[in-house]
């Protein structure tokens, strides 16, 4: 069947317009009109014609013709253009204002720094948080364990506040002594101290000033003034009818803007320099910029200003920076053309220019160096968990330690299990060294592969055992294994083996190796180190439970048994599946 379009009403007429489609049918005497709009009936005979609607009167719905829509679109586009123009004019005016008002910032005079130790958290809040941490895995109905956990929490919270207060007081006293010495050096115009202080202050200035040296109370500062070609070429204005517009700056206006910006930068450098260095009597400023004619760096201003002249300058007027830089200089070299352009100074006429040009290198295309992240302040209050971890891993001098020989056993009392047992392994920095833990059943083997706690799976299922990733502070490398012994029954284990591995290197070749077992309330115990050659992994000690007449007791036994096929072979011998 072919595609067709049927019009089955004889005499139908169709009209198409922008308002829609209309159809009429019937003779002229009585014609019916349907389609867009209302249905109506018309009649006509000869020159007479009459029409009426079949529905009642109704309100005409608003609508827009294509011409009206196009006009509305043009109005909207014009409004958006005007909005973008006004925004661009506002941003440009802000940029221009910032170029010539740098010196209007405030720079309070430097004073002797006074350090105050930071306030510690409220004891009640610390106690609440530590209790919550101690009780995190204790059941609601384990009343005895909850009492013991609260007692541990209260003791740890008090110790944390006491030790943190003493630490911060000591750090603050040391830093205050350093600050007092720095202050005296700054006031005495020590060259290194003054240049470091000024360069830190100048680092966020638009002109990027750099203090180069101090001699006899006079500091030399070099400024890199933005080039004329980098300054804006337009500014806001109005049309003859009063509408906002962008006006192109002529050459004279651009030179005037360059001079205003340079004078503002010099004034800001003087104000900030004298505020930050109270011992300076004068500041010599040299301004470098790219000369438009030669496109090479040139010196366009050299001058020296005294502290007295800067203090005597009235501030707050439109010409205050010009009044300081051009009228109150003790010595000034600045060559301006009739059009107001700053010429490059001749090294023959101003000898210091040759010295500056020999010193300066153009590196405008070089990427900015990455900023070195600042070290954290030693006056920051450590959290309880950071304090706890630091205390548990703190090294103890080998002198006075009890040495645990292979096969020797130490029984741990309740006081020694108040805090988790921490095994630490230390060696020289840059050496691969890790601690792992095996959770063993009564048969001396793991139940599943999850019973191997190592760097890829650092925490046991209940959190009773964990290993910390080794830390390297540039001098030593430290690995830690933490075993919360009272919580081991929750893991369903009765024996824990602590494993030391050194990658592909034999343990006997690890420089400065020190193994220690830390328990609460007692000096650390030195764990045995396997001395046989060619053993890259070893079990250094075990923690296990034994039933006695006084009830179950936990013990530490020295092992020092090595495996020549490394950590993988050791793990396989305990039942771990290793690919």
Coordinates of C-alpha atoms in Angstrom, one line a residue:
X1 CA 0.0 0.0 0.0
X2 CA 1.5 3.4 -1.0
X3 CA 1.7 6.3 1.4
X4 CA -1.2 8.8 0.8
X5 CA -2.7 11.9 2.4
X6 CA -6.6 11.9 2.3
X7 CA -8.8 15.0 2.2
X8 CA -12.2 13.5 2.1
X9 CA -14.4 16.6 2.7
X10 CA -15.5 18.2 -0.5
X11 CA -15.1 22.0 -0.6
X12 CA -12.6 22.2 2.3
X13 CA -10.3 25.2 2.2
X14 CA -7.1 25.3 4.3
X15 CA -5.4 28.6 5.4
X16 CA -1.9 28.5 7.0
X17 CA -0.5 31.5 8.9
X18 CA 1.9 32.3 11.8
X19 CA -1.0 31.9 14.1
X20 CA -1.7 28.3 13.0
X21 CA -3.8 26.3 10.5
X22 CA -7.5 27.0 9.8
X23 CA -9.9 24.9 7.7
X24 CA -13.4 25.9 6.4
X25 CA -16.0 23.7 4.8
X26 CA -19.4 24.3 3.2
X27 CA -21.0 26.7 0.8
X28 CA -20.6 30.5 1.2
X29 CA -24.1 30.6 2.4
X30 CA -23.2 28.6 5.6
X31 CA -19.5 27.9 5.9
X32 CA -18.0 26.3 9.1
X33 CA -14.5 27.3 10.1
X34 CA -12.4 25.0 12.5
X35 CA -8.7 24.8 13.5
X36 CA -6.6 27.4 15.4
X37 CA -8.8 29.7 17.4
X38 CA -12.5 29.2 18.0
X39 CA -15.0 27.4 15.7
X40 CA -17.4 29.8 14.0
X41 CA -20.1 29.8 11.3
X42 CA -20.2 32.4 8.5
X43 CA -22.9 33.1 6.0
X44 CA -22.8 35.3 3.0
X45 CA -25.0 36.1 0.0
X46 CA -24.0 38.6 -2.6
X47 CA -22.0 41.5 -1.1
X48 CA -23.3 40.7 2.4
X49 CA -21.3 38.6 4.9
X50 CA -22.0 37.7 8.6
X51 CA -20.0 35.5 11.1
X52 CA -20.6 34.3 14.6
X53 CA -18.8 31.9 16.9
X54 CA -20.3 28.6 18.1
X55 CA -18.7 29.0 21.6
X56 CA -19.3 31.7 24.2
X57 CA -16.9 34.7 24.4
X58 CA -13.5 34.1 26.0
X59 CA -10.4 36.0 26.8
X60 CA -7.6 35.9 24.3
X61 CA -4.5 34.1 25.5
X62 CA -1.3 36.0 25.3
X63 CA 1.2 34.9 22.7
X64 CA 4.2 36.2 20.7
X65 CA 4.8 36.3 17.0
X66 CA 8.2 35.2 15.6
X67 CA 9.0 38.9 15.1
X68 CA 8.2 39.6 18.7
X69 CA 10.3 36.7 19.8
X70 CA 13.3 37.8 17.7
X71 CA 13.0 41.4 19.2
X72 CA 12.9 39.9 22.7
X73 CA 16.0 37.8 21.9
X74 CA 17.9 40.9 20.6
X75 CA 16.9 42.8 23.8
X76 CA 18.2 40.0 26.0
X77 CA 21.5 39.8 24.1
X78 CA 21.9 43.5 24.3
X79 CA 21.3 43.5 28.0
X80 CA 23.8 40.7 28.5
X81 CA 26.4 42.6 26.4
X82 CA 25.9 45.7 28.6
X83 CA 26.1 43.6 31.7
X84 CA 29.4 42.0 30.6
X85 CA 30.8 45.4 29.6
X86 CA 29.9 46.9 33.0
X87 CA 31.5 43.9 34.8
X88 CA 34.7 44.2 32.7
X89 CA 34.8 48.0 33.3
X90 CA 34.5 47.4 37.1
X91 CA 37.2 44.7 37.1
X92 CA 39.5 46.9 35.0
X93 CA 39.0 49.9 37.4
X94 CA 39.9 47.7 40.3
X95 CA 43.1 46.5 38.6
X96 CA 44.1 50.1 37.7
X97 CA 43.4 51.2 41.3
X98 CA 45.4 48.4 42.7
X99 CA 48.4 49.3 40.6
X100 CA 48.7 52.8 42.0
X101 CA 47.6 52.3 45.6
X102 CA 50.0 49.5 46.7
X103 CA 51.5 51.9 49.3
X104 CA 48.1 52.5 50.9
X105 CA 48.3 49.2 52.7
X106 CA 49.2 49.2 56.4
X107 CA 52.5 47.8 57.8
X108 CA 52.6 47.8 61.6
X109 CA 56.0 48.3 63.1
X110 CA 57.8 45.1 64.2
X111 CA 58.0 44.4 67.9
X112 CA 59.7 41.8 70.0
X113 CA 57.9 38.5 69.5
X114 CA 56.3 37.1 72.7
X115 CA 55.3 33.4 72.6
X116 CA 52.5 32.0 74.7
X117 CA 51.9 28.3 75.1
X118 CA 48.7 27.2 73.5
X119 CA 45.8 26.3 75.7
X120 CA 45.2 22.6 76.3
X121 CA 41.8 21.1 75.9
X122 CA 39.5 20.9 78.9
X123 CA 40.3 17.9 81.1
X124 CA 36.7 16.8 81.2
X125 CA 36.6 16.7 77.4
X126 CA 39.9 14.8 77.2
X127 CA 38.7 12.3 79.7
X128 CA 35.4 11.8 77.8
X129 CA 37.2 11.2 74.5
X130 CA 39.8 8.9 76.0
X131 CA 37.1 6.9 77.7
X132 CA 35.3 6.5 74.4
X133 CA 38.5 5.4 72.7
X134 CA 39.2 2.8 75.4
X135 CA 35.6 1.5 75.4
X136 CA 35.3 1.4 71.6
X137 CA 35.4 -2.4 71.4
X138 CA 34.3 -3.4 74.9
X139 CA 30.8 -5.0 75.2
X140 CA 28.1 -3.2 77.1
X141 CA 27.7 -6.1 79.5
X142 CA 31.4 -6.6 80.1
X143 CA 31.3 -4.7 83.4
X144 CA 34.7 -5.7 84.7
X145 CA 36.4 -4.8 81.4
X146 CA 34.6 -1.5 81.2
X147 CA 35.7 -0.6 84.7
X148 CA 39.3 -1.4 83.8
X149 CA 39.0 0.5 80.5
X150 CA 37.7 3.6 82.3
X151 CA 40.5 3.4 84.9
X152 CA 43.1 3.2 82.0
X153 CA 41.4 6.1 80.3
X154 CA 41.5 8.3 83.3
X155 CA 45.1 7.5 84.0
X156 CA 46.1 8.1 80.4
X157 CA 44.1 11.3 80.1
X158 CA 45.8 12.8 83.2
X159 CA 49.3 11.7 82.0
X160 CA 48.6 13.1 78.5
X161 CA 47.6 16.5 79.9
X162 CA 50.5 16.6 82.3
X163 CA 53.1 15.6 79.8
X164 CA 51.7 17.8 77.0
X165 CA 51.7 20.8 79.3
X166 CA 55.3 20.2 80.2
X167 CA 56.3 19.6 76.6
X168 CA 54.7 22.8 75.3
X169 CA 56.1 24.9 78.2
X170 CA 59.6 23.6 77.3
X171 CA 59.2 24.2 73.6
X172 CA 57.8 27.7 74.2
X173 CA 60.7 28.6 76.5
X174 CA 63.2 27.4 73.9
X175 CA 61.5 29.2 71.1
X176 CA 61.2 32.4 73.1
X177 CA 65.0 32.3 73.7
X178 CA 65.5 31.9 69.9
X179 CA 63.1 34.7 69.2
X180 CA 64.9 37.1 71.7
X181 CA 68.2 36.4 70.0
X182 CA 66.6 37.0 66.5
X183 CA 65.1 40.3 67.7
X184 CA 68.4 41.6 68.9
X185 CA 70.1 40.6 65.6
X186 CA 67.3 42.4 63.7
X187 CA 67.7 45.5 65.7
X188 CA 71.4 45.3 65.4
X189 CA 71.1 45.1 61.5
X190 CA 72.6 41.7 61.2
X191 CA 72.7 41.3 57.4
X192 CA 71.4 37.8 57.1
X193 CA 68.6 38.3 59.6
X194 CA 67.5 41.7 58.1
X195 CA 67.5 40.4 54.5
X196 CA 65.6 37.2 55.5
X197 CA 63.0 39.2 57.3
X198 CA 62.6 41.8 54.5
X199 CA 62.4 39.1 51.8
X200 CA 59.7 37.3 53.7
X201 CA 57.8 40.5 53.9
X202 CA 58.3 41.5 50.3
X203 CA 57.4 38.1 48.9
X204 CA 53.7 39.0 48.4
X205 CA 54.4 42.5 46.9
X206 CA 53.4 43.1 43.2
X207 CA 56.9 44.5 42.5
X208 CA 58.7 41.5 44.0
X209 CA 61.3 43.4 45.9
X210 CA 64.4 41.6 47.2
X211 CA 66.8 42.8 49.9
X212 CA 70.4 42.2 48.8
X213 CA 72.5 43.5 51.6
X214 CA 72.9 45.8 54.6
X215 CA 75.9 48.0 55.4
X216 CA 76.1 50.8 58.0
X217 CA 72.4 50.8 58.6
X218 CA 71.5 51.1 54.8
X219 CA 69.7 48.3 53.1
X220 CA 69.9 47.8 49.3
X221 CA 66.6 46.6 47.7
X222 CA 66.0 45.6 44.1
X223 CA 62.5 45.9 42.6
X224 CA 61.3 44.3 39.4
X225 CA 58.7 46.8 38.1
X226 CA 56.0 45.3 35.8
X227 CA 56.7 46.2 32.1
X228 CA 54.9 48.9 30.3
X229 CA 53.6 46.3 27.8
X230 CA 52.0 44.3 30.6
X231 CA 49.9 47.2 31.9
X232 CA 46.3 47.6 30.9
X233 CA 45.6 49.4 27.6
X234 CA 42.1 50.5 28.4
X235 CA 40.1 52.1 31.2
X236 CA 36.5 52.9 31.9
X237 CA 34.9 56.0 30.4
X238 CA 31.6 57.3 29.1
X239 CA 30.2 58.0 25.6
X240 CA 28.9 61.5 24.6
X241 CA 25.4 60.3 25.7
X242 CA 26.7 59.3 29.1
X243 CA 26.8 55.5 28.7
X244 CA 29.7 53.5 30.2
X245 CA 32.3 52.3 27.8
X246 CA 35.9 51.2 27.5
X247 CA 38.4 53.9 26.4
X248 CA 41.8 53.1 24.9
X249 CA 44.7 54.7 26.7
X250 CA 47.0 56.8 24.6
X251 CA 50.7 56.6 24.9
X252 CA 51.0 59.5 27.3
X253 CA 48.4 58.0 29.6
X254 CA 50.1 54.6 29.6
X255 CA 53.5 56.2 30.5
X256 CA 51.7 58.1 33.3
X257 CA 50.2 54.9 34.6
X258 CA 53.6 53.2 34.5
X259 CA 55.1 56.1 36.5
X260 CA 52.3 56.0 39.1
X261 CA 52.6 52.2 39.5
X262 CA 56.4 52.4 39.9
X263 CA 56.2 55.3 42.5
X264 CA 53.5 53.4 44.5
X265 CA 55.7 50.2 44.5
X266 CA 58.8 52.2 45.7
X267 CA 56.8 53.9 48.4
X268 CA 55.3 50.6 49.6
X269 CA 58.8 49.0 49.7
X270 CA 60.1 51.9 51.8
X271 CA 57.2 51.8 54.2
X272 CA 57.3 48.0 54.7
X273 CA 61.1 47.9 54.9
X274 CA 61.3 50.5 57.7
X275 CA 58.4 48.8 59.5
X276 CA 60.0 45.4 59.4
X277 CA 63.6 46.4 60.2
X278 CA 63.6 48.8 63.1
X279 CA 67.4 49.2 63.0
X280 CA 67.7 50.6 59.4
X281 CA 68.4 54.3 58.9
X282 CA 68.1 54.3 55.1
X283 CA 67.0 52.2 52.2
X284 CA 68.4 52.3 48.7
X285 CA 66.0 51.2 46.0
X286 CA 66.9 50.2 42.4
X287 CA 64.0 49.6 39.9
X288 CA 64.5 47.2 37.0
X289 CA 62.0 46.8 34.1
X290 CA 62.1 45.8 30.4
X291 CA 62.7 48.9 28.3
X292 CA 60.1 49.1 25.6
X293 CA 62.5 50.3 22.9
X294 CA 65.2 47.6 23.3
X295 CA 63.1 44.9 25.0
X296 CA 66.0 44.4 27.4
X297 CA 66.2 44.9 31.2
X298 CA 67.2 48.3 32.2
X299 CA 67.4 50.4 35.4
X300 CA 64.9 53.3 35.4
X301 CA 65.2 54.6 39.0
X302 CA 67.8 54.6 41.7
X303 CA 67.3 56.4 44.9
X304 CA 68.0 56.5 48.7
X305 CA 65.5 57.5 51.4
X306 CA 65.9 57.9 55.1
X307 CA 63.6 56.8 57.8
X308 CA 63.1 60.4 58.9
X309 CA 61.9 61.4 55.4
X310 CA 59.4 58.6 55.2
X311 CA 58.0 59.4 58.7
X312 CA 57.6 63.1 57.7
X313 CA 55.6 62.4 54.5
X314 CA 51.9 63.3 54.8
X315 CA 49.8 60.3 53.7
X316 CA 46.2 60.1 52.4
X317 CA 46.4 62.4 49.4
X318 CA 46.4 61.5 45.7
X319 CA 50.0 62.6 45.3
X320 CA 51.4 61.2 48.6
X321 CA 53.6 58.6 46.9
X322 CA 55.0 61.2 44.4
X323 CA 55.7 63.5 47.4
X324 CA 57.8 60.8 49.0
X325 CA 59.6 59.3 46.1
X326 CA 60.2 62.4 44.0
X327 CA 60.5 65.2 46.6
X328 CA 62.0 63.6 49.7
X329 CA 64.7 61.4 48.4
X330 CA 68.2 61.9 49.8
X331 CA 69.5 61.0 46.4
X332 CA 67.5 60.2 43.2
X333 CA 68.2 59.3 39.6
X334 CA 65.2 59.3 37.3
X335 CA 65.1 60.4 33.7
X336 CA 61.7 61.3 32.3
X337 CA 60.9 62.3 28.7
X338 CA 58.6 65.2 27.7
X339 CA 55.9 62.6 27.2
X340 CA 56.4 61.2 30.7
X341 CA 58.3 58.0 29.7
X342 CA 61.0 56.7 32.1
X343 CA 64.3 56.3 30.2
X344 CA 66.8 53.6 31.1
X345 CA 69.6 55.1 33.2
X346 CA 73.1 55.1 31.7
X347 CA 75.8 53.0 33.6
X348 CA 78.3 55.8 32.7
X349 CA 76.2 58.4 34.5
X350 CA 75.0 56.2 37.4
X351 CA 77.7 53.6 38.3
X352 CA 75.4 51.5 40.4
X353 CA 73.5 50.6 37.2
X354 CA 76.3 48.6 35.8
X355 CA 76.6 46.6 39.1
X356 CA 72.8 45.9 39.0
X357 CA 72.7 44.9 35.4
X358 CA 75.6 42.5 35.9
X359 CA 73.8 40.9 38.8
X360 CA 70.3 40.6 37.2
X361 CA 69.3 37.8 34.9
X362 CA 66.1 37.8 32.9
X363 CA 64.1 34.6 33.6
X364 CA 60.5 35.9 32.9
X365 CA 59.7 32.6 31.1
X366 CA 61.0 30.3 33.8
X367 CA 58.4 28.5 35.9
X368 CA 57.9 29.5 39.5
X369 CA 59.8 27.2 41.9
X370 CA 57.7 24.9 43.9
X371 CA 57.2 26.1 47.4
X372 CA 58.6 23.9 50.2
X373 CA 55.8 23.0 52.5
X374 CA 56.2 24.6 55.9
X375 CA 57.0 22.3 58.8
X376 CA 54.3 21.9 61.4
X377 CA 54.7 24.2 64.4
X378 CA 56.1 22.5 67.5
X379 CA 53.6 24.5 69.5
X380 CA 50.7 22.6 68.1
X381 CA 48.9 20.6 70.7
X382 CA 49.2 16.9 69.9
X383 CA 46.1 14.8 70.0
X384 CA 45.8 12.1 72.6
X385 CA 46.3 9.3 70.0
X386 CA 49.5 11.0 68.7
X387 CA 50.8 11.3 72.2
X388 CA 50.0 7.7 73.0
X389 CA 51.7 6.4 69.8
X390 CA 54.8 8.5 70.5
X391 CA 55.0 7.3 74.1
X392 CA 54.6 3.7 73.1
X393 CA 57.3 3.9 70.4
X394 CA 59.7 6.2 72.2
X395 CA 63.3 4.7 72.1
X396 CA 64.8 3.8 75.4
X397 CA 68.6 3.7 76.0
X398 CA 69.9 0.2 75.8
X399 CA 71.6 0.5 79.2
X400 CA 69.5 -0.9 82.0
X401 CA 67.4 -3.0 79.6
X402 CA 66.7 -6.6 80.4
X403 CA 67.9 -8.8 77.5
X404 CA 65.6 -11.6 76.4
X405 CA 67.6 -14.5 75.3
X406 CA 66.3 -17.1 72.7
X407 CA 64.0 -19.5 74.6
X408 CA 63.8 -17.3 77.7
X409 CA 60.3 -16.5 79.0
X410 CA 59.0 -13.4 80.9
X411 CA 55.6 -13.6 82.6
X412 CA 53.6 -10.4 82.2
X413 CA 51.6 -9.1 85.2
X414 CA 48.3 -7.2 85.1
X415 CA 50.1 -3.9 85.5
X416 CA 52.2 -4.6 82.4
X417 CA 49.1 -5.3 80.3
X418 CA 47.2 -2.0 81.2
X419 CA 48.5 -0.6 77.9
X420 CA 49.1 -2.6 74.6
X421 CA 52.4 -4.4 74.2
X422 CA 54.5 -2.7 71.5
X423 CA 57.3 -4.3 69.7
X424 CA 59.7 -1.9 67.9
X425 CA 62.4 -2.5 65.3
X426 CA 64.9 0.3 64.6
X427 CA 67.8 0.5 62.2
X428 CA 69.7 3.0 60.1
X429 CA 67.6 5.1 57.6
X430 CA 67.2 3.9 54.1
X431 CA 67.1 0.2 55.0
X432 CA 64.1 -2.0 54.2
X433 CA 62.7 -3.3 57.5
X434 CA 59.2 -4.4 58.4
X435 CA 57.3 -6.1 61.3
X436 CA 54.5 -8.6 60.8
X437 CA 52.3 -10.5 63.2
X438 CA 50.9 -14.1 63.0
X439 CA 47.8 -15.0 65.0
X440 CA 48.1 -18.7 65.9
X441 CA 45.7 -21.3 67.3
X442 CA 46.5 -24.0 69.8
X443 CA 48.2 -26.0 67.0
X444 CA 50.6 -23.2 66.3
X445 CA 49.2 -22.5 62.8
X446 CA 47.0 -19.7 61.4
X447 CA 43.3 -20.5 60.9
X448 CA 43.0 -18.4 57.7
X449 CA 45.1 -16.2 55.6
X450 CA 43.6 -13.2 57.5
X451 CA 45.6 -14.2 60.5
X452 CA 48.7 -12.7 58.9
X453 CA 48.9 -9.0 59.8
X454 CA 51.4 -7.1 57.6
X455 CA 51.7 -3.9 55.6
X456 CA 49.0 -4.8 53.1
X457 CA 46.6 -5.9 55.9
X458 CA 47.7 -3.8 58.8
X459 CA 44.9 -4.5 61.3
X460 CA 43.3 -7.7 62.7
X461 CA 39.6 -8.3 62.4
X462 CA 38.7 -6.8 65.9
X463 CA 41.6 -4.3 65.9
X464 CA 43.4 -6.0 68.8
X465 CA 46.6 -6.3 66.7
X466 CA 48.0 -3.9 64.2
X467 CA 51.3 -3.1 62.5
X468 CA 52.3 0.5 61.6
X469 CA 54.0 1.4 58.4
X470 CA 57.7 2.0 58.9
X471 CA 58.7 5.6 59.5
X472 CA 61.9 7.1 58.2
X473 CA 63.0 10.4 59.7
X474 CA 66.3 10.7 57.8
X475 CA 68.4 9.1 60.6
X476 CA 66.5 6.0 61.6
X477 CA 63.8 3.7 60.4
X478 CA 61.3 2.4 62.9
X479 CA 58.6 -0.3 62.5
X480 CA 56.0 -1.1 65.2
X481 CA 53.7 -3.9 66.0
X482 CA 51.0 -3.2 68.6
X483 CA 49.3 -6.1 70.5
X484 CA 46.4 -5.3 72.9
X485 CA 46.8 -8.6 74.9
X486 CA 43.6 -8.5 76.9
X487 CA 41.6 -8.3 73.7
X488 CA 43.3 -11.3 72.1
X489 CA 40.6 -13.8 73.2
X490 CA 38.2 -11.8 71.0
X491 CA 40.4 -12.9 68.1
X492 CA 40.1 -16.5 69.2
X493 CA 43.9 -16.9 69.4
X494 CA 46.2 -18.0 72.2
X495 CA 49.6 -17.3 70.6
X496 CA 51.0 -14.4 68.7
X497 CA 54.3 -14.5 66.7
X498 CA 56.1 -11.3 65.9
X499 CA 58.0 -11.5 62.6
X500 CA 60.9 -9.3 61.4
X501 CA 61.8 -9.1 57.7
X502 CA 64.4 -7.2 55.8
X503 CA 63.4 -7.7 52.2
X504 CA 66.2 -9.5 50.3
X505 CA 68.9 -8.5 52.7
X506 CA 69.9 -10.8 55.6
X507 CA 68.9 -9.5 59.0
X508 CA 72.5 -9.9 60.2
X509 CA 73.6 -7.2 57.7
X510 CA 71.1 -4.6 58.8
X511 CA 73.0 -1.7 60.4
X512 CA 72.1 -0.5 63.8
X513 CA 69.3 -3.0 64.3
X514 CA 67.5 -2.7 67.7
X515 CA 64.5 -4.8 68.8
X516 CA 62.6 -4.0 71.9
X517 CA 59.4 -5.1 73.6
X518 CA 57.6 -2.2 75.5
X519 CA 55.2 -3.0 78.3
X520 CA 53.4 -0.6 80.6
X521 CA 55.0 0.2 83.9
X522 CA 58.4 -1.5 83.2
X523 CA 61.6 -0.9 81.3
X524 CA 61.7 -2.2 77.7
X525 CA 62.9 -5.7 77.1
X526 CA 65.6 -6.2 74.4
X527 CA 64.5 -8.9 72.1
X528 CA 67.0 -11.3 70.5
X529 CA 68.2 -10.8 67.0
X530 CA 69.1 -13.8 64.8
X531 CA 72.8 -13.7 64.0
X532 CA 73.0 -16.5 61.4
X533 CA 73.9 -15.3 57.9
X534 CA 71.5 -15.5 55.0
X535 CA 68.2 -15.1 56.9
X536 CA 66.1 -12.3 55.6
X537 CA 63.1 -13.1 57.9
X538 CA 62.8 -14.4 61.5
X539 CA 60.3 -14.8 64.3
X540 CA 61.8 -12.6 67.0
X541 CA 59.4 -13.3 69.9
X542 CA 56.1 -14.8 70.8
X543 CA 53.2 -13.7 73.2
X544 CA 51.2 -16.7 74.5
X545 CA 48.8 -17.6 77.2
X546 CA 49.4 -20.3 79.9
X547 CA 46.9 -21.4 82.6
X548 CA 48.5 -21.3 86.1
X549 CA 47.2 -21.8 89.6
X550 CA 46.6 -18.1 89.8
X551 CA 44.6 -18.1 86.5
X552 CA 45.6 -17.5 82.9
X553 CA 48.9 -15.6 82.4
X554 CA 50.4 -14.1 79.3
X555 CA 54.1 -14.5 78.6
X556 CA 56.7 -13.2 76.2
X557 CA 59.3 -15.7 74.9
X558 CA 62.4 -14.9 72.9
X559 CA 62.6 -16.9 69.6
X560 CA 65.1 -15.5 67.1
X561 CA 64.4 -18.3 64.6
X562 CA 65.1 -17.3 61.0
X563 CA 64.0 -18.5 57.5
X564 CA 66.3 -18.5 54.5
X565 CA 63.5 -18.2 52.0
X566 CA 62.2 -15.0 53.5
X567 CA 58.8 -13.8 54.7
X568 CA 57.0 -15.9 52.1
X569 CA 58.6 -19.1 53.3
X570 CA 58.1 -18.2 57.0
X571 CA 54.4 -17.5 56.4
X572 CA 53.9 -20.8 54.5
X573 CA 55.4 -22.8 57.4
X574 CA 52.7 -21.3 59.6
X575 CA 49.9 -22.3 57.2
X576 CA 49.5 -19.1 55.2
X577 CA 48.7 -19.5 51.5
X578 CA 51.3 -17.6 49.6
X579 CA 51.2 -17.3 45.8

